[in-house]
Coordinates of C-alpha atoms and ligand atoms in Angstrom, one line a residue:
M1 CA 31.6 -19.6 5.8
R2 CA 31.9 -18.4 2.2
R3 CA 35.0 -19.5 0.6
P4 CA 35.9 -16.8 -2.2
L5 CA 35.9 -18.1 -5.7
M6 CA 38.4 -16.9 -8.3
A7 CA 37.0 -17.8 -11.8
G8 CA 38.5 -17.1 -15.5
N9 CA 36.3 -16.9 -18.0
W10 CA 38.5 -17.2 -21.0
K11 CA 35.5 -16.4 -23.7
M12 CA 36.4 -16.8 -27.2
N13 CA 40.2 -16.9 -27.0
L14 CA 43.7 -18.8 -27.0
D15 CA 44.3 -21.6 -29.2
R16 CA 44.7 -25.4 -28.1
R17 CA 48.2 -25.0 -26.6
G18 CA 47.8 -21.8 -25.4
A19 CA 44.6 -22.9 -23.3
V20 CA 46.7 -25.9 -22.3
E21 CA 49.6 -23.7 -21.0
L22 CA 47.6 -21.6 -19.1
A23 CA 45.7 -24.4 -17.4
Q24 CA 48.8 -25.8 -16.3
A25 CA 50.3 -22.7 -14.9
V26 CA 47.0 -22.0 -12.9
R27 CA 47.1 -25.4 -11.7
R28 CA 50.6 -25.1 -10.4
H29 CA 49.7 -22.1 -8.7
A30 CA 46.3 -23.0 -7.4
E31 CA 47.6 -25.9 -5.6
H32 CA 49.6 -23.5 -3.1
A33 CA 46.3 -21.0 -2.8
S34 CA 44.6 -22.7 0.3
K35 CA 42.0 -20.1 1.2
V36 CA 40.2 -19.8 -2.4
D37 CA 38.3 -22.0 -4.8
V38 CA 39.6 -21.5 -8.5
A39 CA 37.7 -22.3 -11.5
L40 CA 38.5 -21.9 -15.1
F41 CA 35.7 -21.4 -18.3
P42 CA 37.5 -22.4 -21.4
P43 CA 36.0 -22.5 -24.9
F44 CA 34.1 -25.4 -25.4
V45 CA 36.4 -27.1 -27.8
Y46 CA 39.4 -27.1 -25.3
L47 CA 37.3 -28.2 -22.4
D48 CA 38.2 -32.0 -22.8
E49 CA 41.8 -30.9 -23.1
V50 CA 42.0 -28.6 -19.9
A51 CA 40.2 -31.2 -18.0
K52 CA 42.9 -33.6 -18.5
V53 CA 45.4 -30.8 -17.3
L54 CA 43.1 -30.0 -14.1
A55 CA 42.5 -33.8 -13.3
G56 CA 43.3 -34.3 -9.5
S57 CA 43.7 -30.6 -8.9
P58 CA 41.7 -28.1 -7.0
V59 CA 41.0 -26.1 -9.9
A60 CA 37.3 -26.7 -11.0
L61 CA 36.4 -26.6 -14.7
G62 CA 33.1 -25.0 -16.0
A63 CA 31.6 -24.0 -19.6
Q64 CA 30.7 -20.7 -20.7
N65 CA 27.0 -21.6 -21.6
M66 CA 25.0 -24.7 -22.5
C67 CA 21.4 -25.7 -23.9
D68 CA 18.2 -25.6 -22.1
E69 CA 17.3 -29.1 -23.7
P70 CA 18.7 -32.1 -22.8
S71 CA 19.2 -33.7 -26.6
G72 CA 18.0 -34.0 -30.0
A73 CA 17.9 -31.9 -33.0
F74 CA 19.3 -28.5 -31.9
T75 CA 22.5 -28.2 -34.3
G76 CA 25.4 -26.1 -32.7
E77 CA 24.5 -26.6 -29.3
I78 CA 26.2 -28.3 -26.4
S79 CA 23.9 -30.3 -23.6
A80 CA 24.9 -30.2 -19.7
A81 CA 25.1 -34.0 -19.9
M82 CA 28.0 -33.4 -22.7
L83 CA 29.6 -30.9 -20.3
R84 CA 29.5 -33.2 -17.3
D85 CA 30.8 -36.3 -19.6
V86 CA 34.1 -33.8 -20.3
G87 CA 34.5 -33.2 -16.6
C88 CA 32.7 -29.8 -16.2
R89 CA 31.5 -29.1 -12.6
L90 CA 30.2 -25.6 -13.3
V91 CA 28.6 -23.4 -16.1
L92 CA 28.3 -19.8 -16.4
L93 CA 24.7 -18.9 -17.8
G94 CA 23.2 -15.4 -18.4
H95 CA 26.5 -13.8 -19.2
S96 CA 25.9 -10.3 -20.4
E97 CA 27.3 -11.3 -23.9
R98 CA 24.8 -14.0 -24.0
R99 CA 22.0 -11.7 -23.1
H100 CA 23.2 -8.6 -25.0
V101 CA 25.1 -9.8 -28.0
Y102 CA 22.9 -13.1 -28.6
G103 CA 19.5 -11.9 -27.2
E104 CA 19.3 -14.5 -24.5
G105 CA 16.4 -13.5 -22.4
D106 CA 15.4 -14.4 -18.7
A107 CA 13.1 -17.0 -19.4
L108 CA 15.5 -19.0 -21.4
V109 CA 18.4 -18.4 -18.8
A110 CA 15.9 -19.8 -16.1
R111 CA 15.3 -22.9 -18.5
K112 CA 19.3 -23.4 -18.6
L113 CA 19.3 -23.0 -14.8
R114 CA 17.1 -25.8 -13.9
A115 CA 18.7 -28.1 -17.1
A116 CA 22.0 -27.5 -15.2
L117 CA 21.0 -28.6 -11.9
A118 CA 19.1 -31.6 -13.2
A119 CA 22.4 -32.9 -15.0
G120 CA 24.5 -31.9 -12.2
L121 CA 26.1 -29.0 -13.0
D122 CA 26.7 -26.1 -10.8
P123 CA 25.3 -22.6 -12.3
V124 CA 27.2 -19.4 -12.0
L125 CA 24.1 -16.9 -12.7
C126 CA 25.4 -13.7 -14.3
V127 CA 23.5 -10.5 -13.5
G128 CA 24.0 -6.7 -14.3
E129 CA 22.8 -3.6 -15.7
T130 CA 23.5 -1.8 -18.8
L131 CA 25.1 2.0 -18.5
T132 CA 21.6 3.6 -19.5
E133 CA 19.9 1.7 -16.8
R134 CA 22.4 2.6 -14.0
D135 CA 22.1 6.2 -15.2
A136 CA 18.2 5.7 -15.1
N137 CA 18.7 4.7 -11.7
R138 CA 17.1 1.2 -12.8
T139 CA 20.2 -1.0 -11.4
E140 CA 18.3 -2.4 -8.6
E141 CA 15.1 -3.2 -10.8
V142 CA 17.3 -5.0 -13.4
V143 CA 19.4 -7.0 -11.1
R144 CA 16.4 -8.4 -9.0
R145 CA 14.4 -9.3 -11.9
Q146 CA 17.4 -11.1 -13.5
T147 CA 18.1 -12.8 -10.5
L148 CA 14.3 -13.7 -9.4
A149 CA 13.8 -15.0 -13.2
G150 CA 17.0 -16.9 -13.2
L151 CA 16.3 -18.8 -9.9
E152 CA 12.4 -19.5 -11.2
G153 CA 11.3 -22.7 -9.4
L154 CA 14.3 -23.3 -7.1
E155 CA 13.9 -24.6 -3.6
P156 CA 16.3 -23.1 -0.9
R157 CA 18.3 -26.3 -0.9
D158 CA 19.1 -26.0 -4.5
M159 CA 20.8 -22.7 -3.8
S160 CA 23.8 -24.3 -1.9
R161 CA 24.7 -25.1 -5.6
V162 CA 24.3 -21.8 -7.0
T163 CA 26.8 -19.0 -7.4
I164 CA 25.7 -15.4 -8.6
A165 CA 27.9 -13.1 -10.4
Y166 CA 27.3 -9.5 -10.4
E167 CA 28.6 -7.9 -13.8
P168 CA 27.6 -4.4 -14.6
V169 CA 27.5 -4.4 -18.6
W170 CA 29.4 -1.0 -18.5
A171 CA 32.2 -2.6 -16.4
I172 CA 33.0 -5.7 -18.8
G173 CA 36.0 -5.2 -21.1
T174 CA 36.0 -1.6 -20.8
G175 CA 38.7 -1.3 -18.1
R176 CA 36.5 0.8 -15.9
N177 CA 35.6 -1.6 -13.2
A178 CA 32.6 -0.5 -10.4
T179 CA 34.0 1.2 -7.6
A180 CA 34.2 -1.3 -4.4
R181 CA 31.0 0.8 -3.0
Q182 CA 29.1 0.5 -6.4
A183 CA 29.8 -3.4 -5.8
G184 CA 29.1 -3.4 -2.2
E185 CA 25.8 -1.6 -2.7
V186 CA 24.5 -4.3 -5.3
H187 CA 25.6 -7.4 -3.3
T188 CA 24.0 -6.1 -0.2
F189 CA 21.0 -5.4 -2.2
L190 CA 21.2 -8.8 -3.8
R191 CA 21.5 -10.5 -0.3
G192 CA 18.5 -8.6 0.7
V193 CA 16.7 -10.3 -2.8
L194 CA 17.7 -13.6 -1.8
A195 CA 16.4 -13.2 1.8
G196 CA 13.0 -12.3 0.6
R197 CA 12.6 -14.8 -2.1
F198 CA 14.1 -17.7 0.2
D199 CA 15.4 -17.0 3.6
D200 CA 18.3 -15.5 5.6
G201 CA 20.3 -18.5 5.5
V202 CA 20.3 -18.8 1.6
A203 CA 21.0 -14.9 1.8
Q204 CA 24.1 -15.4 3.6
T205 CA 25.5 -18.7 2.5
T206 CA 25.3 -17.8 -1.4
R207 CA 28.3 -16.9 -2.9
I208 CA 28.1 -13.9 -5.0
L209 CA 30.9 -12.9 -7.4
Y210 CA 31.9 -9.3 -8.8
G211 CA 32.8 -9.3 -12.6
G212 CA 33.8 -6.4 -14.9
S213 CA 37.6 -5.3 -15.3
V214 CA 38.8 -7.0 -12.2
K215 CA 42.8 -6.7 -12.6
P216 CA 45.5 -7.4 -9.8
D217 CA 45.3 -4.0 -8.9
N218 CA 41.9 -3.5 -8.3
I219 CA 41.0 -6.9 -6.8
R220 CA 42.1 -6.3 -3.0
E221 CA 39.6 -3.1 -3.1
L222 CA 36.7 -5.2 -4.6
M223 CA 37.3 -8.0 -2.4
A224 CA 37.2 -5.8 0.7
A225 CA 33.5 -4.5 -0.3
P226 CA 30.6 -5.9 1.7
G227 CA 29.4 -9.2 0.6
V228 CA 31.9 -9.9 -2.4
D229 CA 33.0 -13.1 -2.5
G230 CA 35.4 -13.3 -5.3
A231 CA 35.7 -12.6 -9.1
L232 CA 34.4 -13.5 -12.7
V233 CA 37.6 -12.3 -14.4
G234 CA 37.8 -12.0 -18.2
G235 CA 40.8 -10.2 -19.8
A236 CA 43.1 -10.7 -16.6
A237 CA 42.3 -14.2 -16.7
L238 CA 44.2 -14.8 -20.1
K239 CA 47.7 -14.5 -18.6
A240 CA 49.0 -16.5 -15.9
A241 CA 50.8 -13.7 -14.2
S242 CA 47.9 -11.6 -13.8
F243 CA 45.2 -14.4 -12.9
N244 CA 47.7 -15.8 -10.5
S245 CA 48.1 -12.7 -8.6
I246 CA 44.2 -12.2 -8.7
I247 CA 44.3 -15.5 -7.0
D248 CA 46.7 -14.3 -4.4
A249 CA 44.6 -11.3 -3.2
Ligands
PGA1 P1 36.5 -8.6 -18.0 O1 35.3 -9.5 -18.3 O2 37.2 -8.8 -16.8 O3 37.4 -8.6 -19.4 O4 35.9 -7.1 -18.1 C1 34.3 -10.3 -17.2 C2 33.6 -11.0 -17.7 O5 33.0 -10.7 -18.7 O6 33.3 -12.2 -17.0

């Protein structure tokens, strides 16, 4: 009922040629992967070019961030409508690097999420605890707060367009993934949060991805954890061979 999604977050990596070649290789592979959805999140400046590579393919295009305002004097920002205009269907919001490196708080992430929906972009809301928070037994409190804040003002019907990504901050880019058990516990907890905030239907149909040091050799185990509907992949999405083998898993 929930189709898995394998998403590649390229972060601030690759050049024009590398972006095009990687998108071409993923496209060729994804055309034969009928059991999963695939999405790529290139840097802003390569979106247009990657959109041309992916046109007519099953691979969805997304941006890594966006502005909460629709247009105007916001130097250096990119609006949801601009992202739609170049062919994006998805947008990552509240990624831990946005929250922890650039200081984005829950309220800003929530404004972005509503702006994305209003402009026709489907948001991927990222949530996750730091190591200090996990060690202090605050994981549930943190992911609950980030999830409820990010979904502020939404109706149950809006949730058909929202994906959640659970990404423990201590697992991102560290090579230390959450165990299947840790991921499963948080995914199950998040479904409970969705059931309380919306209803059981929303809890059972919302796609929840795991992210944080996903690799070809741990993807199967993570996908087998309860409630894990796919992966948001950083480092291992930068090489066609490793991302394509994650798609196959
Ligand atoms: P990683 O990044 O796979 O390199 O840990 C995941 C992410 O930040 O989305």
